Amino acid sequence: MLLKLILQGEMVVCAGAGADYRHLFSSASNFSGQPLHQFSSALYSIGNMVVEVVNVSEFQQLAKEILPKMYYDYFTGGAEDEHTLRENLEAFRRITFRPRVLIDVSRTNLSTNILGFDMSSPIMVAPTAFHSLAYSEGEVATAKAAAATNTIMVLSYSSTRTIEEVASSCNGIRFFQLYVYKRRDVSAILVQRAERNGYKAIVLTVDTPKLGRRWRDIKNKMVAPQLKNFDGLFSTEVVAEKGSNLEAFASQTLDSSLNWKDIEWLKSITNLPILLKGVLTAEDAVKAVEVGVAGVIVSNHGARQLDFVPATISVLEEVVQAVGGRIPVLLDGGIRRGTDVFKALALGAQAVLIGRPVIYGLAAKGQYGVTRVIEMLRDELERTMSLCGCCSVKDITRNHVRTERDKLQSLL
Ligand SMILES: Cc1cc2nc3c(=O)[nH]c(=O)nc-3n(C[C@H](O)[C@H](O)[C@H](O)COP(=O)(O)O)c2cc1C
Ligand SMILES: CCCCC(=O)C(=O)O
């Protein structure tokens, strides 16, 4: 890989050593990169050099430099020992490719659709909370980037900008993520506001009857921002004497009695298609089909809920097989490279969602940063497709990858 260095306005290209050059700035102590906001591109400086950001992990390093520790830790961290957090990334690395050669890949097409909605590529924006903690314009900047890249954005129930502000900020296909609160009337009002404001689907998060235990937030005494969506409905102010303020807020608000029967309730208050986010087993995938939802998202909440659940990519096939093509299966968790997107599609996902990469882009460069993150992953996917001999996402098959299980089976 080459690092492009722009030195005093003059473009100089110098050799870098792929992922290895990360030692230059892989920890806060030796990364002296400063984002350059005066440039309308993803540049930062090391000493007197100006360097272009070339991948998601560099955006992460920039975000780390910029954000207060409490917020960076909130965005980055996972539950308990963060075993699953590491595993979400590692499991992708254990999957290798079986590329096919001598296929005309002079034209590639990444476009796809979800529930009938067209997208420029199978990469969507996952619902993540509190974007204004990363960048002042918050979810509005994210929405503009998603629209500009023709990508579907799922707005978090815990967004810092309102459903209406995001809807009126730009045209674009958006879904709305739902937490069911003990105050079900409040959840119902938000669903109806989403529907009225043109959101196209409800993404019901089913892995959070309680918030996972996140030690970083406990130590930092994480303070959740006020959520404007709830103005006039109820106060989101919670003061915890110790530990994570967010956890205290969650335990006061989340309805941990939510169960399969409540899908009927949700259907009774909205005409929008419903996707279940947080399915990790064949059993639950079958139930999801039975209760008539429009799709499932294989997700472990970015490893922020139950530690020691498997990496999402490791259970994708189990869910895909149980669903048997009856509804679309999507995946999130640990997508940092276009190669990861390809692997998920090869194992049966119709699309993937990205959580933290969007936040890192947002923190580093606002709307432009999010746009670059989406474009970079899209470009990486396109190159991976070409090098594997695939012209369109439909050409990506199970035979293009080799998993750990494949390797074990070949030994039998
Ligand atoms: C900071 C942060 C906030 C999140 N907030 C929400 C949320 O409000 N609702 C939700 O359903 N999932 C939430 N998630 C989970 C994401 O939707 C998604 O499952 C996860 O980020 C995917 O993993 P990745 O970050 O490795 O891409 C959040 C994740 C992060 C990192
Ligand atoms: C009450 C949940 C807040 C956002 C969230 O889902 C997360 O931090 O993972």
Short mmCIF file of C-alpha atoms and ligand atoms in Angstrom, two decimals:
data_model
loop_
_atom_site.label_atom_id
_atom_site.label_comp_id
_atom_site.label_asym_id
_atom_site.label_seq_id
_atom_site.Cartn_x
_atom_site.Cartn_y
_atom_site.Cartn_z
CA MET A 1 0.00 0.00 0.00
CA LEU A 2 1.17 3.51 -0.66
CA LEU A 3 0.86 6.41 1.66
CA LYS A 4 0.19 9.61 -0.18
CA LEU A 5 2.03 12.49 1.36
CA ILE A 6 1.14 16.00 0.41
CA LEU A 7 4.08 18.18 1.34
CA GLN A 8 3.60 21.94 1.22
CA GLY A 9 1.01 21.64 -1.47
CA GLU A 10 3.10 19.31 -3.59
CA MET A 11 1.98 15.70 -3.97
CA VAL A 12 4.72 13.26 -3.10
CA VAL A 13 4.07 9.53 -3.07
CA CYS A 14 6.19 7.47 -0.76
CA ALA A 15 6.20 3.81 0.02
CA GLY A 16 4.48 2.59 3.15
CA ALA A 17 4.33 -0.90 4.56
CA GLY A 18 0.65 -1.76 4.44
CA ALA A 19 -1.01 -2.16 7.80
CA ASP A 20 2.40 -2.16 9.42
CA TYR A 21 2.86 1.58 9.12
CA ARG A 22 0.26 1.83 11.87
CA HIS A 23 3.14 1.70 14.34
CA LEU A 24 3.64 5.32 13.37
CA PHE A 25 0.47 6.27 15.15
CA SER A 26 -1.01 3.16 16.68
CA SER A 27 -1.18 4.51 20.20
CA ALA A 28 -2.16 7.84 21.60
CA SER A 29 1.34 8.30 22.97
CA ASN A 30 3.17 8.20 19.64
CA PHE A 31 0.47 9.33 17.25
CA SER A 32 1.02 13.00 16.80
CA GLY A 33 -1.39 13.31 13.90
CA GLN A 34 -3.60 16.36 13.94
CA PRO A 35 -6.69 16.55 11.75
CA LEU A 36 -6.54 19.42 9.34
CA HIS A 37 -10.00 20.93 9.25
CA GLN A 38 -9.01 23.60 6.76
CA PHE A 39 -8.69 20.91 4.07
CA SER A 40 -11.88 19.57 2.58
CA SER A 41 -10.35 16.15 2.40
CA ALA A 42 -9.26 13.48 4.83
CA LEU A 43 -5.85 14.80 5.70
CA TYR A 44 -3.90 15.04 8.90
CA SER A 45 -0.44 16.19 9.81
CA ILE A 46 2.50 14.40 11.35
CA GLY A 47 5.09 17.03 12.16
CA ASN A 48 5.25 19.14 9.00
CA MET A 49 3.92 16.39 6.76
CA VAL A 50 0.34 16.28 5.58
CA VAL A 51 -0.96 12.76 5.16
CA GLU A 52 -4.10 11.34 3.60
CA VAL A 53 -6.27 8.97 5.62
CA VAL A 54 -6.47 5.71 3.71
CA ASN A 55 -8.42 3.27 5.84
CA VAL A 56 -10.91 2.94 8.68
CA SER A 57 -8.30 2.26 11.35
CA GLU A 58 -6.61 5.58 10.56
CA PHE A 59 -9.93 7.33 11.03
CA GLN A 60 -10.13 5.55 14.38
CA GLN A 61 -6.74 6.95 15.39
CA LEU A 62 -7.84 10.44 14.42
CA ALA A 63 -11.04 10.04 16.41
CA LYS A 64 -8.98 8.99 19.40
CA GLU A 65 -6.89 12.14 19.12
CA ILE A 66 -9.89 14.40 18.85
CA LEU A 67 -12.48 13.02 21.23
CA PRO A 68 -12.52 13.43 25.00
CA LYS A 69 -11.58 10.09 26.57
CA MET A 70 -15.04 9.54 28.02
CA TYR A 71 -16.62 9.70 24.57
CA TYR A 72 -13.92 7.79 22.72
CA ASP A 73 -14.18 5.02 25.29
CA TYR A 74 -17.97 4.98 25.01
CA PHE A 75 -17.86 4.67 21.22
CA THR A 76 -15.04 2.14 21.10
CA GLY A 77 -15.62 -0.05 24.11
CA GLY A 78 -17.40 -3.35 24.55
CA ALA A 79 -18.88 -5.39 27.36
CA GLU A 80 -16.98 -6.99 30.26
CA ASP A 81 -13.64 -8.51 29.15
CA GLU A 82 -14.19 -7.30 25.58
CA HIS A 83 -13.50 -10.80 24.34
CA THR A 84 -16.25 -10.62 21.73
CA LEU A 85 -15.08 -7.13 20.76
CA ARG A 86 -11.72 -8.54 19.69
CA GLU A 87 -13.31 -11.65 18.23
CA ASN A 88 -15.65 -9.64 15.98
CA LEU A 89 -12.55 -8.49 14.11
CA GLU A 90 -10.39 -11.58 14.49
CA ALA A 91 -13.00 -13.97 13.10
CA PHE A 92 -12.95 -12.10 9.78
CA ARG A 93 -9.18 -12.56 9.62
CA ARG A 94 -9.53 -16.34 9.85
CA ILE A 95 -11.60 -16.47 6.67
CA THR A 96 -9.60 -16.63 3.46
CA PHE A 97 -10.51 -16.25 -0.20
CA ARG A 98 -10.85 -18.70 -3.05
CA PRO A 99 -10.47 -16.25 -5.94
CA ARG A 100 -11.42 -17.22 -9.49
CA VAL A 101 -9.30 -16.00 -12.38
CA LEU A 102 -9.66 -15.16 -16.06
CA ILE A 103 -13.06 -13.59 -15.64
CA ASP A 104 -13.79 -10.30 -17.36
CA VAL A 105 -14.12 -7.86 -14.47
CA SER A 106 -13.67 -4.71 -16.51
CA ARG A 107 -17.12 -3.64 -15.37
CA THR A 108 -18.27 -4.09 -11.80
CA ASN A 109 -21.59 -3.21 -10.24
CA LEU A 110 -21.97 -3.02 -6.47
CA SER A 111 -25.58 -1.91 -6.35
CA THR A 112 -28.13 -3.95 -4.48
CA ASN A 113 -31.44 -3.53 -2.73
CA ILE A 114 -32.91 -4.23 0.68
CA LEU A 115 -36.66 -4.66 1.11
CA GLY A 116 -37.01 -3.17 -2.37
CA PHE A 117 -34.91 -0.06 -1.62
CA ASP A 118 -31.97 0.49 -3.92
CA MET A 119 -28.49 1.19 -2.57
CA SER A 120 -25.19 1.94 -4.29
CA SER A 121 -23.55 -0.93 -2.41
CA PRO A 122 -24.44 -3.50 0.26
CA ILE A 123 -23.01 -1.29 3.03
CA MET A 124 -25.48 0.44 5.34
CA VAL A 125 -25.12 2.76 8.33
CA ALA A 126 -25.89 0.95 11.60
CA PRO A 127 -27.86 2.72 14.32
CA THR A 128 -25.46 4.21 16.86
CA ALA A 129 -26.35 6.58 19.65
CA PHE A 130 -25.25 10.11 20.47
CA HIS A 131 -23.60 11.37 17.26
CA SER A 132 -23.43 14.91 18.61
CA LEU A 133 -20.81 13.69 21.07
CA ALA A 134 -18.62 12.92 18.07
CA TYR A 135 -19.44 15.98 15.96
CA SER A 136 -21.64 18.98 16.62
CA GLU A 137 -24.05 18.47 13.71
CA GLY A 138 -24.59 14.92 14.93
CA GLU A 139 -26.91 12.59 13.02
CA VAL A 140 -27.70 15.29 10.46
CA ALA A 141 -24.11 15.13 9.20
CA THR A 142 -24.28 11.34 9.12
CA ALA A 143 -27.57 11.42 7.23
CA LYS A 144 -26.14 13.79 4.62
CA ALA A 145 -23.16 11.49 4.10
CA ALA A 146 -25.40 8.44 3.81
CA ALA A 147 -27.60 10.25 1.29
CA ALA A 148 -24.61 11.48 -0.70
CA THR A 149 -23.29 7.94 -1.00
CA ASN A 150 -26.74 6.49 -1.71
CA THR A 151 -26.58 4.34 1.38
CA ILE A 152 -29.39 3.43 3.77
CA MET A 153 -28.99 4.88 7.25
CA VAL A 154 -30.63 3.42 10.33
CA LEU A 155 -31.28 6.26 12.78
CA SER A 156 -30.79 5.30 16.42
CA TYR A 157 -33.64 5.62 18.88
CA SER A 158 -31.02 7.33 21.05
CA SER A 159 -30.09 9.94 18.45
CA THR A 160 -29.09 13.42 19.56
CA ARG A 161 -30.89 15.06 16.61
CA THR A 162 -34.61 14.51 16.27
CA ILE A 163 -36.39 12.20 13.86
CA GLU A 164 -37.78 15.31 12.15
CA GLU A 165 -34.46 17.19 11.93
CA VAL A 166 -32.79 14.23 10.28
CA ALA A 167 -35.73 13.64 7.92
CA SER A 168 -35.79 17.25 6.74
CA SER A 169 -32.00 17.58 6.40
CA CYS A 170 -31.74 15.71 3.09
CA ASN A 171 -33.38 13.12 0.87
CA GLY A 172 -32.34 9.56 1.46
CA ILE A 173 -33.67 6.15 2.44
CA ARG A 174 -33.72 5.83 6.21
CA PHE A 175 -34.87 3.19 8.68
CA PHE A 176 -35.63 3.88 12.34
CA GLN A 177 -34.19 1.76 15.15
CA LEU A 178 -36.44 1.11 18.10
CA TYR A 179 -35.89 0.38 21.76
CA VAL A 180 -39.05 -0.49 23.61
CA TYR A 181 -39.27 1.56 26.79
CA LYS A 182 -41.29 0.75 29.88
CA ARG A 183 -43.27 3.78 28.75
CA ARG A 184 -44.58 2.00 25.67
CA ASP A 185 -46.64 5.03 24.76
CA VAL A 186 -43.35 6.92 24.25
CA SER A 187 -41.95 4.18 22.00
CA ALA A 188 -45.20 4.10 20.03
CA ILE A 189 -45.11 7.88 19.52
CA LEU A 190 -41.56 7.69 18.15
CA VAL A 191 -42.50 4.87 15.78
CA GLN A 192 -45.40 6.91 14.49
CA ARG A 193 -43.23 10.01 14.10
CA ALA A 194 -40.72 7.95 12.12
CA GLU A 195 -43.46 6.62 9.87
CA ARG A 196 -44.92 10.12 9.31
CA ASN A 197 -41.48 11.45 8.46
CA GLY A 198 -40.78 8.96 5.72
CA TYR A 199 -38.61 6.35 7.45
CA LYS A 200 -39.08 3.10 5.55
CA ALA A 201 -38.66 0.36 8.16
CA ILE A 202 -38.45 -0.24 11.89
CA VAL A 203 -35.34 -1.97 13.18
CA LEU A 204 -36.29 -3.46 16.53
CA THR A 205 -33.23 -4.11 18.67
CA VAL A 206 -33.78 -7.35 20.57
CA ASP A 207 -30.45 -7.86 22.33
CA THR A 208 -30.85 -5.16 24.95
CA PRO A 209 -33.37 -6.08 27.66
CA LYS A 210 -30.68 -4.59 29.88
CA LEU A 211 -27.56 -2.69 28.97
CA GLY A 212 -24.36 -4.73 28.83
CA ARG A 213 -21.78 -4.00 31.50
CA ARG A 214 -19.19 -1.67 30.04
CA TRP A 215 -16.31 -1.06 32.38
CA ARG A 216 -14.97 1.95 30.52
CA ASP A 217 -18.26 3.79 30.98
CA ILE A 218 -18.37 2.82 34.64
CA LYS A 219 -14.87 4.10 35.30
CA ASN A 220 -15.41 7.28 33.27
CA LYS A 221 -18.83 7.87 34.87
CA MET A 222 -20.17 8.19 31.34
CA VAL A 223 -22.79 10.91 31.06
CA ALA A 224 -25.41 10.43 28.37
CA PRO A 225 -26.57 13.58 26.57
CA GLN A 226 -30.16 14.83 26.64
CA LEU A 227 -32.20 13.30 23.85
CA LYS A 228 -34.32 15.88 22.04
CA ASN A 229 -36.61 13.22 20.61
CA PHE A 230 -38.14 12.88 24.04
CA ASP A 231 -38.71 16.59 24.71
CA GLY A 232 -42.21 17.02 26.02
CA LEU A 233 -42.62 13.25 26.47
CA PHE A 234 -40.48 12.56 29.51
CA SER A 235 -37.24 13.67 31.10
CA THR A 236 -34.12 11.83 30.01
CA GLU A 237 -32.14 13.31 32.87
CA VAL A 238 -30.68 10.70 35.20
CA VAL A 239 -28.12 11.35 37.88
CA ALA A 240 -26.24 8.26 38.98
CA GLU A 241 -24.24 8.59 42.18
CA LYS A 242 -21.55 6.31 40.86
CA GLY A 243 -20.75 4.36 37.74
CA SER A 244 -22.21 4.81 34.30
CA ASN A 245 -24.94 7.35 33.98
CA LEU A 246 -25.97 5.67 30.73
CA GLU A 247 -26.44 2.35 32.49
CA ALA A 248 -28.63 4.04 35.10
CA PHE A 249 -30.65 5.66 32.33
CA ALA A 250 -31.02 2.36 30.49
CA SER A 251 -32.17 0.46 33.54
CA GLN A 252 -34.80 3.11 34.23
CA THR A 253 -36.15 3.16 30.70
CA LEU A 254 -35.68 -0.16 28.84
CA ASP A 255 -38.57 -2.60 29.07
CA SER A 256 -36.94 -5.91 29.93
CA SER A 257 -40.30 -7.69 29.67
CA LEU A 258 -40.19 -7.36 25.86
CA ASN A 259 -40.84 -10.78 24.26
CA TRP A 260 -41.93 -12.51 21.06
CA LYS A 261 -45.61 -11.73 21.64
CA ASP A 262 -44.80 -8.03 21.50
CA ILE A 263 -44.05 -8.25 17.79
CA GLU A 264 -47.83 -8.34 17.35
CA TRP A 265 -48.08 -5.13 19.40
CA LEU A 266 -45.43 -3.50 17.21
CA LYS A 267 -47.22 -4.61 14.06
CA SER A 268 -50.44 -3.15 15.43
CA ILE A 269 -48.92 0.33 15.75
CA THR A 270 -47.07 0.54 12.41
CA ASN A 271 -47.45 -0.43 8.79
CA LEU A 272 -43.72 -0.35 8.24
CA PRO A 273 -41.73 -3.55 7.71
CA ILE A 274 -39.95 -4.72 10.85
CA LEU A 275 -36.39 -6.04 11.04
CA LEU A 276 -35.10 -7.76 14.17
CA LYS A 277 -31.59 -6.67 15.12
CA GLY A 278 -29.60 -8.93 17.42
CA VAL A 279 -30.39 -12.46 16.25
CA LEU A 280 -27.51 -14.91 16.81
CA THR A 281 -29.03 -18.40 16.68
CA ALA A 282 -30.92 -20.64 14.25
CA GLU A 283 -33.71 -21.05 16.83
CA ASP A 284 -34.40 -17.32 17.01
CA ALA A 285 -34.04 -16.94 13.26
CA VAL A 286 -36.80 -19.51 12.74
CA LYS A 287 -39.00 -17.72 15.28
CA ALA A 288 -38.39 -14.43 13.53
CA VAL A 289 -39.64 -15.92 10.27
CA GLU A 290 -42.65 -17.42 12.07
CA VAL A 291 -43.72 -14.12 13.63
CA GLY A 292 -43.60 -12.55 10.20
CA VAL A 293 -40.85 -9.95 10.38
CA ALA A 294 -39.38 -8.63 7.14
CA GLY A 295 -35.75 -9.42 7.94
CA VAL A 296 -33.15 -10.17 10.58
CA ILE A 297 -29.84 -8.56 11.41
CA VAL A 298 -27.19 -10.90 12.78
CA SER A 299 -25.66 -8.61 15.39
CA ASN A 300 -24.08 -8.75 18.82
CA HIS A 301 -24.49 -5.00 19.24
CA GLY A 302 -20.86 -4.40 18.39
CA ALA A 303 -19.90 -6.67 21.34
CA ARG A 304 -21.40 -4.21 23.81
CA GLN A 305 -24.01 -6.49 25.33
CA LEU A 306 -23.20 -10.11 26.23
CA ASP A 307 -19.49 -10.84 26.24
CA PHE A 308 -18.50 -14.29 24.93
CA VAL A 309 -21.20 -14.48 22.32
CA PRO A 310 -19.51 -15.51 19.08
CA ALA A 311 -18.34 -13.08 16.47
CA THR A 312 -21.28 -12.32 14.21
CA ILE A 313 -19.50 -13.60 11.10
CA SER A 314 -19.09 -16.99 12.86
CA VAL A 315 -22.85 -17.49 13.27
CA LEU A 316 -24.01 -15.94 10.03
CA GLU A 317 -24.26 -19.22 8.13
CA GLU A 318 -26.27 -20.86 10.91
CA VAL A 319 -28.84 -18.06 10.70
CA VAL A 320 -28.84 -17.98 6.91
CA GLN A 321 -29.49 -21.71 6.74
CA ALA A 322 -32.31 -21.52 9.30
CA VAL A 323 -33.97 -18.66 7.43
CA GLY A 324 -33.64 -20.55 4.15
CA GLY A 325 -34.08 -17.51 1.92
CA ARG A 326 -37.52 -16.63 3.28
CA ILE A 327 -36.43 -13.17 4.49
CA PRO A 328 -33.24 -11.18 4.05
CA VAL A 329 -30.41 -11.67 6.53
CA LEU A 330 -28.09 -8.74 7.23
CA LEU A 331 -25.00 -8.62 9.42
CA ASP A 332 -23.09 -6.10 11.49
CA GLY A 333 -20.10 -6.27 13.83
CA GLY A 334 -16.43 -5.83 13.06
CA ILE A 335 -16.66 -4.70 9.46
CA ARG A 336 -13.51 -2.61 8.91
CA ARG A 337 -12.51 -3.57 5.39
CA GLY A 338 -14.13 -4.20 2.03
CA THR A 339 -12.79 -7.74 2.31
CA ASP A 340 -14.97 -8.16 5.43
CA VAL A 341 -18.03 -7.06 3.46
CA PHE A 342 -17.22 -9.59 0.73
CA LYS A 343 -16.85 -12.39 3.30
CA ALA A 344 -20.22 -11.58 4.86
CA LEU A 345 -21.91 -11.60 1.45
CA ALA A 346 -20.23 -14.89 0.55
CA LEU A 347 -21.63 -16.43 3.73
CA GLY A 348 -25.14 -15.31 2.89
CA ALA A 349 -25.70 -11.77 4.14
CA GLN A 350 -27.65 -9.55 1.79
CA ALA A 351 -25.96 -6.45 3.19
CA VAL A 352 -23.84 -5.31 6.12
CA LEU A 353 -24.07 -2.39 8.51
CA ILE A 354 -21.18 -0.40 9.92
CA GLY A 355 -21.29 1.16 13.37
CA ARG A 356 -18.00 2.45 14.78
CA PRO A 357 -16.37 3.23 11.40
CA VAL A 358 -19.09 5.83 10.80
CA ILE A 359 -18.49 7.39 14.20
CA TYR A 360 -14.75 7.55 13.63
CA GLY A 361 -15.27 9.28 10.28
CA LEU A 362 -17.77 11.64 11.88
CA ALA A 363 -15.47 12.54 14.77
CA ALA A 364 -12.49 13.09 12.47
CA LYS A 365 -14.11 14.98 9.62
CA GLY A 366 -17.84 15.39 10.09
CA GLN A 367 -19.99 14.66 7.06
CA TYR A 368 -16.93 14.40 4.84
CA GLY A 369 -15.36 11.82 7.13
CA VAL A 370 -18.45 9.61 7.06
CA THR A 371 -18.61 9.91 3.29
CA ARG A 372 -14.97 8.89 3.00
CA VAL A 373 -15.45 5.89 5.30
CA ILE A 374 -18.35 4.62 3.20
CA GLU A 375 -16.50 5.29 -0.06
CA MET A 376 -13.32 3.62 1.17
CA LEU A 377 -15.16 0.46 2.17
CA ARG A 378 -17.05 0.50 -1.10
CA ASP A 379 -13.83 0.88 -3.11
CA GLU A 380 -12.20 -1.90 -1.12
CA LEU A 381 -15.21 -4.15 -1.77
CA GLU A 382 -15.08 -3.37 -5.47
CA ARG A 383 -11.41 -4.27 -5.68
CA THR A 384 -11.98 -7.47 -3.70
CA MET A 385 -14.78 -8.43 -6.07
CA SER A 386 -12.60 -7.84 -9.11
CA LEU A 387 -9.73 -9.84 -7.65
CA CYS A 388 -12.10 -12.70 -6.78
CA GLY A 389 -13.64 -12.68 -10.24
CA CYS A 390 -17.03 -11.17 -9.36
CA CYS A 391 -18.67 -8.46 -11.46
CA SER A 392 -21.73 -7.94 -9.27
CA VAL A 393 -22.72 -8.73 -5.70
CA LYS A 394 -24.87 -11.57 -7.03
CA ASP A 395 -21.71 -13.23 -8.37
CA ILE A 396 -20.31 -13.57 -4.83
CA THR A 397 -20.82 -17.16 -3.70
CA ARG A 398 -20.05 -19.45 -0.79
CA ASN A 399 -17.27 -20.99 -2.89
CA HIS A 400 -15.32 -17.73 -2.84
CA VAL A 401 -14.35 -18.14 0.81
CA ARG A 402 -12.82 -20.75 3.07
CA THR A 403 -13.79 -20.69 6.74
CA GLU A 404 -12.23 -22.40 9.74
CA ARG A 405 -14.95 -25.02 9.56
CA ASP A 406 -14.17 -25.68 5.90
CA LYS A 407 -10.55 -26.25 6.85
CA LEU A 408 -11.49 -28.70 9.59
CA GLN A 409 -13.91 -30.55 7.33
CA SER A 410 -11.28 -30.94 4.66
CA LEU A 411 -9.17 -32.83 7.22
CA LEU A 412 -11.90 -35.42 7.91
C1 LIG B 1 -21.27 3.82 20.24
C2 LIG B 1 -22.30 2.82 19.81
C3 LIG B 1 -23.64 3.12 20.03
C4 LIG B 1 -24.60 2.20 19.63
N1 LIG B 1 -25.92 2.53 19.76
C5 LIG B 1 -26.86 1.69 19.32
C6 LIG B 1 -28.22 2.05 19.40
O1 LIG B 1 -28.58 3.13 19.83
N2 LIG B 1 -29.12 1.13 18.97
C7 LIG B 1 -28.76 -0.09 18.47
O2 LIG B 1 -29.62 -0.88 18.10
N3 LIG B 1 -27.46 -0.43 18.36
C8 LIG B 1 -26.52 0.43 18.77
N4 LIG B 1 -25.21 0.08 18.62
C9 LIG B 1 -24.83 -1.17 17.93
C10 LIG B 1 -24.68 -0.92 16.42
O3 LIG B 1 -25.94 -0.74 15.82
C11 LIG B 1 -24.02 -2.10 15.72
O4 LIG B 1 -24.68 -3.28 16.07
C12 LIG B 1 -22.53 -2.23 16.02
O5 LIG B 1 -21.94 -0.98 16.19
C13 LIG B 1 -21.84 -2.98 14.89
O6 LIG B 1 -20.50 -3.22 15.18
P1 LIG B 1 -19.29 -2.29 14.68
O7 LIG B 1 -19.30 -1.07 15.55
O8 LIG B 1 -18.13 -3.16 14.90
O9 LIG B 1 -19.55 -1.97 13.22
C14 LIG B 1 -24.23 0.98 19.03
C15 LIG B 1 -22.88 0.68 18.83
C16 LIG B 1 -21.92 1.61 19.20
C17 LIG B 1 -20.47 1.29 18.93
C1 LIG B 2 -29.73 2.78 26.03
C2 LIG B 2 -28.82 2.35 24.94
C3 LIG B 2 -27.92 3.42 24.44
C4 LIG B 2 -27.22 3.20 23.16
C5 LIG B 2 -26.67 1.87 22.83
O1 LIG B 2 -27.34 1.03 22.32
C6 LIG B 2 -25.28 1.56 23.07
O2 LIG B 2 -24.56 2.35 23.67
O3 LIG B 2 -24.84 0.45 22.66
#
